[in-house]
Amino acid sequence: MNRFPLLVWFAIMLLLLAPTAVGRVLLGLAGNLVLATLFLPLLLGGIGWLGWKVLRLQIKICPTCGSVGFKNSGLCATCGAAYNVERIGSRPSDVQTPASDIIIDVAAQDIDSSS
């Protein structure tokens, strides 16, 4: 494993501690890198949070089928109903009834296949 010689480390420390222009530039660069490392995740998290808020404003739930879509599209991608038009001829009790409460009766029939 290659290691820097001890003299190189002393030279770097001397440049950092010496009140010269090179020392000030290196300290400023190191400080800026530390600040960027700490600030960048906060900045990206804030941008992501704002993006999520803007996206939530663009989302609309279909009044017919309940699927999620964008407000800019005029029709629901799942059922094809318009987002801004109410269903004509539907009773409010039908719209508010959950699908789990609806019962469909199915009767089995024997079919004679000999004929």
mmCIF file with all atom_site columns, C-alpha atoms in Angstrom:
data_model
loop_
_atom_site.group_PDB
_atom_site.id
_atom_site.type_symbol
_atom_site.label_atom_id
_atom_site.label_alt_id
_atom_site.label_comp_id
_atom_site.label_asym_id
_atom_site.label_entity_id
_atom_site.label_seq_id
_atom_site.pdbx_PDB_ins_code
_atom_site.Cartn_x
_atom_site.Cartn_y
_atom_site.Cartn_z
_atom_site.occupancy
_atom_site.B_iso_or_equiv
_atom_site.pdbx_formal_charge
_atom_site.auth_seq_id
_atom_site.auth_comp_id
_atom_site.auth_asym_id
_atom_site.auth_atom_id
_atom_site.pdbx_PDB_model_num
ATOM 1   C CA . MET A 1 1   ? 0.000   0.000   0.000   1.00 0.00 ? 1   MET A CA 1
ATOM 2   C CA . ASN A 1 2   ? 1.493   3.329   -1.078  1.00 0.00 ? 2   ASN A CA 1
ATOM 3   C CA . ARG A 1 3   ? 1.521   6.018   1.594   1.00 0.00 ? 3   ARG A CA 1
ATOM 4   C CA . PHE A 1 4   ? 2.533   9.619   1.348   1.00 0.00 ? 4   PHE A CA 1
ATOM 5   C CA . PRO A 1 5   ? 5.872   10.294  2.959   1.00 0.00 ? 5   PRO A CA 1
ATOM 6   C CA . LEU A 1 6   ? 5.808   12.097  6.260   1.00 0.00 ? 6   LEU A CA 1
ATOM 7   C CA . LEU A 1 7   ? 7.502   15.106  4.682   1.00 0.00 ? 7   LEU A CA 1
ATOM 8   C CA . VAL A 1 8   ? 4.582   15.578  2.260   1.00 0.00 ? 8   VAL A CA 1
ATOM 9   C CA . TRP A 1 9   ? 2.111   15.625  5.161   1.00 0.00 ? 9   TRP A CA 1
ATOM 10  C CA . PHE A 1 10  ? 4.211   18.205  6.972   1.00 0.00 ? 10  PHE A CA 1
ATOM 11  C CA . ALA A 1 11  ? 4.328   20.353  3.836   1.00 0.00 ? 11  ALA A CA 1
ATOM 12  C CA . ILE A 1 12  ? 0.530   20.220  3.499   1.00 0.00 ? 12  ILE A CA 1
ATOM 13  C CA . MET A 1 13  ? 0.065   21.112  7.170   1.00 0.00 ? 13  MET A CA 1
ATOM 14  C CA . LEU A 1 14  ? 2.540   23.962  6.860   1.00 0.00 ? 14  LEU A CA 1
ATOM 15  C CA . LEU A 1 15  ? 0.651   25.344  3.840   1.00 0.00 ? 15  LEU A CA 1
ATOM 16  C CA . LEU A 1 16  ? -2.622  25.128  5.739   1.00 0.00 ? 16  LEU A CA 1
ATOM 17  C CA . LEU A 1 17  ? -1.318  26.742  8.892   1.00 0.00 ? 17  LEU A CA 1
ATOM 18  C CA . ALA A 1 18  ? 0.916   29.361  7.313   1.00 0.00 ? 18  ALA A CA 1
ATOM 19  C CA . PRO A 1 19  ? -0.773  32.747  6.808   1.00 0.00 ? 19  PRO A CA 1
ATOM 20  C CA . THR A 1 20  ? 0.029   32.804  3.108   1.00 0.00 ? 20  THR A CA 1
ATOM 21  C CA . ALA A 1 21  ? -2.282  33.143  0.130   1.00 0.00 ? 21  ALA A CA 1
ATOM 22  C CA . VAL A 1 22  ? -1.933  29.435  -0.661  1.00 0.00 ? 22  VAL A CA 1
ATOM 23  C CA . GLY A 1 23  ? -2.859  28.490  2.904   1.00 0.00 ? 23  GLY A CA 1
ATOM 24  C CA . ARG A 1 24  ? -5.932  30.735  2.830   1.00 0.00 ? 24  ARG A CA 1
ATOM 25  C CA . VAL A 1 25  ? -7.037  29.306  -0.523  1.00 0.00 ? 25  VAL A CA 1
ATOM 26  C CA . LEU A 1 26  ? -6.636  25.721  0.690   1.00 0.00 ? 26  LEU A CA 1
ATOM 27  C CA . LEU A 1 27  ? -8.531  26.452  3.927   1.00 0.00 ? 27  LEU A CA 1
ATOM 28  C CA . GLY A 1 28  ? -11.282 28.200  1.986   1.00 0.00 ? 28  GLY A CA 1
ATOM 29  C CA . LEU A 1 29  ? -11.555 25.287  -0.425  1.00 0.00 ? 29  LEU A CA 1
ATOM 30  C CA . ALA A 1 30  ? -11.709 22.750  2.419   1.00 0.00 ? 30  ALA A CA 1
ATOM 31  C CA . GLY A 1 31  ? -14.353 24.817  4.219   1.00 0.00 ? 31  GLY A CA 1
ATOM 32  C CA . ASN A 1 32  ? -16.435 25.148  1.075   1.00 0.00 ? 32  ASN A CA 1
ATOM 33  C CA . LEU A 1 33  ? -16.260 21.401  0.451   1.00 0.00 ? 33  LEU A CA 1
ATOM 34  C CA . VAL A 1 34  ? -17.452 20.697  3.996   1.00 0.00 ? 34  VAL A CA 1
ATOM 35  C CA . LEU A 1 35  ? -20.304 23.194  3.648   1.00 0.00 ? 35  LEU A CA 1
ATOM 36  C CA . ALA A 1 36  ? -21.319 21.745  0.293   1.00 0.00 ? 36  ALA A CA 1
ATOM 37  C CA . THR A 1 37  ? -21.283 18.225  1.746   1.00 0.00 ? 37  THR A CA 1
ATOM 38  C CA . LEU A 1 38  ? -23.574 19.290  4.585   1.00 0.00 ? 38  LEU A CA 1
ATOM 39  C CA . PHE A 1 39  ? -25.807 21.656  2.591   1.00 0.00 ? 39  PHE A CA 1
ATOM 40  C CA . LEU A 1 40  ? -26.352 19.615  -0.584  1.00 0.00 ? 40  LEU A CA 1
ATOM 41  C CA . PRO A 1 41  ? -28.583 16.890  0.998   1.00 0.00 ? 41  PRO A CA 1
ATOM 42  C CA . LEU A 1 42  ? -30.714 19.574  2.648   1.00 0.00 ? 42  LEU A CA 1
ATOM 43  C CA . LEU A 1 43  ? -31.028 21.455  -0.628  1.00 0.00 ? 43  LEU A CA 1
ATOM 44  C CA . LEU A 1 44  ? -31.964 18.329  -2.603  1.00 0.00 ? 44  LEU A CA 1
ATOM 45  C CA . GLY A 1 45  ? -34.461 17.271  0.074   1.00 0.00 ? 45  GLY A CA 1
ATOM 46  C CA . GLY A 1 46  ? -36.128 20.684  -0.043  1.00 0.00 ? 46  GLY A CA 1
ATOM 47  C CA . ILE A 1 47  ? -36.340 20.608  -3.833  1.00 0.00 ? 47  ILE A CA 1
ATOM 48  C CA . GLY A 1 48  ? -37.853 17.113  -3.684  1.00 0.00 ? 48  GLY A CA 1
ATOM 49  C CA . TRP A 1 49  ? -40.426 18.216  -1.081  1.00 0.00 ? 49  TRP A CA 1
ATOM 50  C CA . LEU A 1 50  ? -41.454 21.217  -3.188  1.00 0.00 ? 50  LEU A CA 1
ATOM 51  C CA . GLY A 1 51  ? -41.694 19.004  -6.268  1.00 0.00 ? 51  GLY A CA 1
ATOM 52  C CA . TRP A 1 52  ? -43.964 16.588  -4.401  1.00 0.00 ? 52  TRP A CA 1
ATOM 53  C CA . LYS A 1 53  ? -46.236 19.450  -3.308  1.00 0.00 ? 53  LYS A CA 1
ATOM 54  C CA . VAL A 1 54  ? -46.509 20.728  -6.894  1.00 0.00 ? 54  VAL A CA 1
ATOM 55  C CA . LEU A 1 55  ? -47.234 17.199  -8.157  1.00 0.00 ? 55  LEU A CA 1
ATOM 56  C CA . ARG A 1 56  ? -49.973 16.707  -5.569  1.00 0.00 ? 56  ARG A CA 1
ATOM 57  C CA . LEU A 1 57  ? -51.711 19.841  -6.848  1.00 0.00 ? 57  LEU A CA 1
ATOM 58  C CA . GLN A 1 58  ? -51.845 18.294  -10.342 1.00 0.00 ? 58  GLN A CA 1
ATOM 59  C CA . ILE A 1 59  ? -53.383 14.966  -9.219  1.00 0.00 ? 59  ILE A CA 1
ATOM 60  C CA . LYS A 1 60  ? -57.145 14.376  -9.308  1.00 0.00 ? 60  LYS A CA 1
ATOM 61  C CA . ILE A 1 61  ? -59.255 11.357  -8.371  1.00 0.00 ? 61  ILE A CA 1
ATOM 62  C CA . CYS A 1 62  ? -61.811 10.175  -10.922 1.00 0.00 ? 62  CYS A CA 1
ATOM 63  C CA . PRO A 1 63  ? -65.385 10.585  -9.587  1.00 0.00 ? 63  PRO A CA 1
ATOM 64  C CA . THR A 1 64  ? -66.528 7.503   -11.524 1.00 0.00 ? 64  THR A CA 1
ATOM 65  C CA . CYS A 1 65  ? -63.961 4.786   -10.830 1.00 0.00 ? 65  CYS A CA 1
ATOM 66  C CA . GLY A 1 66  ? -61.717 6.326   -8.142  1.00 0.00 ? 66  GLY A CA 1
ATOM 67  C CA . SER A 1 67  ? -58.429 5.962   -10.018 1.00 0.00 ? 67  SER A CA 1
ATOM 68  C CA . VAL A 1 68  ? -55.781 8.667   -9.857  1.00 0.00 ? 68  VAL A CA 1
ATOM 69  C CA . GLY A 1 69  ? -54.912 10.846  -12.840 1.00 0.00 ? 69  GLY A CA 1
ATOM 70  C CA . PHE A 1 70  ? -53.688 14.305  -13.801 1.00 0.00 ? 70  PHE A CA 1
ATOM 71  C CA . LYS A 1 71  ? -56.012 17.322  -13.896 1.00 0.00 ? 71  LYS A CA 1
ATOM 72  C CA . ASN A 1 72  ? -54.699 18.477  -17.268 1.00 0.00 ? 72  ASN A CA 1
ATOM 73  C CA . SER A 1 73  ? -56.011 15.374  -19.005 1.00 0.00 ? 73  SER A CA 1
ATOM 74  C CA . GLY A 1 74  ? -59.705 15.705  -19.761 1.00 0.00 ? 74  GLY A CA 1
ATOM 75  C CA . LEU A 1 75  ? -60.532 12.007  -19.468 1.00 0.00 ? 75  LEU A CA 1
ATOM 76  C CA . CYS A 1 76  ? -59.730 9.298   -16.949 1.00 0.00 ? 76  CYS A CA 1
ATOM 77  C CA . ALA A 1 77  ? -57.164 6.851   -18.313 1.00 0.00 ? 77  ALA A CA 1
ATOM 78  C CA . THR A 1 78  ? -58.881 3.891   -16.630 1.00 0.00 ? 78  THR A CA 1
ATOM 79  C CA . CYS A 1 79  ? -62.587 4.305   -17.375 1.00 0.00 ? 79  CYS A CA 1
ATOM 80  C CA . GLY A 1 80  ? -62.676 7.162   -19.923 1.00 0.00 ? 80  GLY A CA 1
ATOM 81  C CA . ALA A 1 81  ? -64.997 9.385   -17.878 1.00 0.00 ? 81  ALA A CA 1
ATOM 82  C CA . ALA A 1 82  ? -64.503 13.144  -17.900 1.00 0.00 ? 82  ALA A CA 1
ATOM 83  C CA . TYR A 1 83  ? -63.021 14.597  -14.713 1.00 0.00 ? 83  TYR A CA 1
ATOM 84  C CA . ASN A 1 84  ? -65.070 17.790  -14.683 1.00 0.00 ? 84  ASN A CA 1
ATOM 85  C CA . VAL A 1 85  ? -68.468 16.377  -15.798 1.00 0.00 ? 85  VAL A CA 1
ATOM 86  C CA . GLU A 1 86  ? -70.826 14.636  -13.397 1.00 0.00 ? 86  GLU A CA 1
ATOM 87  C CA . ARG A 1 87  ? -72.449 11.402  -14.501 1.00 0.00 ? 87  ARG A CA 1
ATOM 88  C CA . ILE A 1 88  ? -75.907 11.977  -15.982 1.00 0.00 ? 88  ILE A CA 1
ATOM 89  C CA . GLY A 1 89  ? -78.757 9.759   -14.801 1.00 0.00 ? 89  GLY A CA 1
ATOM 90  C CA . SER A 1 90  ? -76.921 8.225   -11.868 1.00 0.00 ? 90  SER A CA 1
ATOM 91  C CA . ARG A 1 91  ? -78.457 8.125   -8.446  1.00 0.00 ? 91  ARG A CA 1
ATOM 92  C CA . PRO A 1 92  ? -76.356 9.435   -5.535  1.00 0.00 ? 92  PRO A CA 1
ATOM 93  C CA . SER A 1 93  ? -76.869 6.167   -3.656  1.00 0.00 ? 93  SER A CA 1
ATOM 94  C CA . ASP A 1 94  ? -75.187 4.258   -6.522  1.00 0.00 ? 94  ASP A CA 1
ATOM 95  C CA . VAL A 1 95  ? -72.197 6.563   -6.535  1.00 0.00 ? 95  VAL A CA 1
ATOM 96  C CA . GLN A 1 96  ? -71.661 6.370   -2.782  1.00 0.00 ? 96  GLN A CA 1
ATOM 97  C CA . THR A 1 97  ? -72.106 2.593   -2.427  1.00 0.00 ? 97  THR A CA 1
ATOM 98  C CA . PRO A 1 98  ? -68.755 0.848   -1.920  1.00 0.00 ? 98  PRO A CA 1
ATOM 99  C CA . ALA A 1 99  ? -68.021 -2.042  -4.251  1.00 0.00 ? 99  ALA A CA 1
ATOM 100 C CA . SER A 1 100 ? -67.592 -4.425  -1.289  1.00 0.00 ? 100 SER A CA 1
ATOM 101 C CA . ASP A 1 101 ? -71.293 -3.960  -0.368  1.00 0.00 ? 101 ASP A CA 1
ATOM 102 C CA . ILE A 1 102 ? -72.647 -4.963  -3.787  1.00 0.00 ? 102 ILE A CA 1
ATOM 103 C CA . ILE A 1 103 ? -73.721 -8.585  -4.208  1.00 0.00 ? 103 ILE A CA 1
ATOM 104 C CA . ILE A 1 104 ? -73.895 -10.293 -7.586  1.00 0.00 ? 104 ILE A CA 1
ATOM 105 C CA . ASP A 1 105 ? -75.974 -13.472 -7.704  1.00 0.00 ? 105 ASP A CA 1
ATOM 106 C CA . VAL A 1 106 ? -74.682 -16.146 -10.047 1.00 0.00 ? 106 VAL A CA 1
ATOM 107 C CA . ALA A 1 107 ? -76.717 -19.255 -10.756 1.00 0.00 ? 107 ALA A CA 1
ATOM 108 C CA . ALA A 1 108 ? -75.182 -22.401 -12.200 1.00 0.00 ? 108 ALA A CA 1
ATOM 109 C CA . GLN A 1 109 ? -77.030 -24.212 -14.969 1.00 0.00 ? 109 GLN A CA 1
ATOM 110 C CA . ASP A 1 110 ? -76.518 -27.695 -16.354 1.00 0.00 ? 110 ASP A CA 1
ATOM 111 C CA . ILE A 1 111 ? -76.142 -27.753 -20.119 1.00 0.00 ? 111 ILE A CA 1
ATOM 112 C CA . ASP A 1 112 ? -76.886 -30.946 -21.946 1.00 0.00 ? 112 ASP A CA 1
ATOM 113 C CA . SER A 1 113 ? -74.199 -31.230 -24.615 1.00 0.00 ? 113 SER A CA 1
ATOM 114 C CA . SER A 1 114 ? -75.512 -34.505 -26.153 1.00 0.00 ? 114 SER A CA 1
ATOM 115 C CA . SER A 1 115 ? -77.686 -32.811 -28.763 1.00 0.00 ? 115 SER A CA 1
#
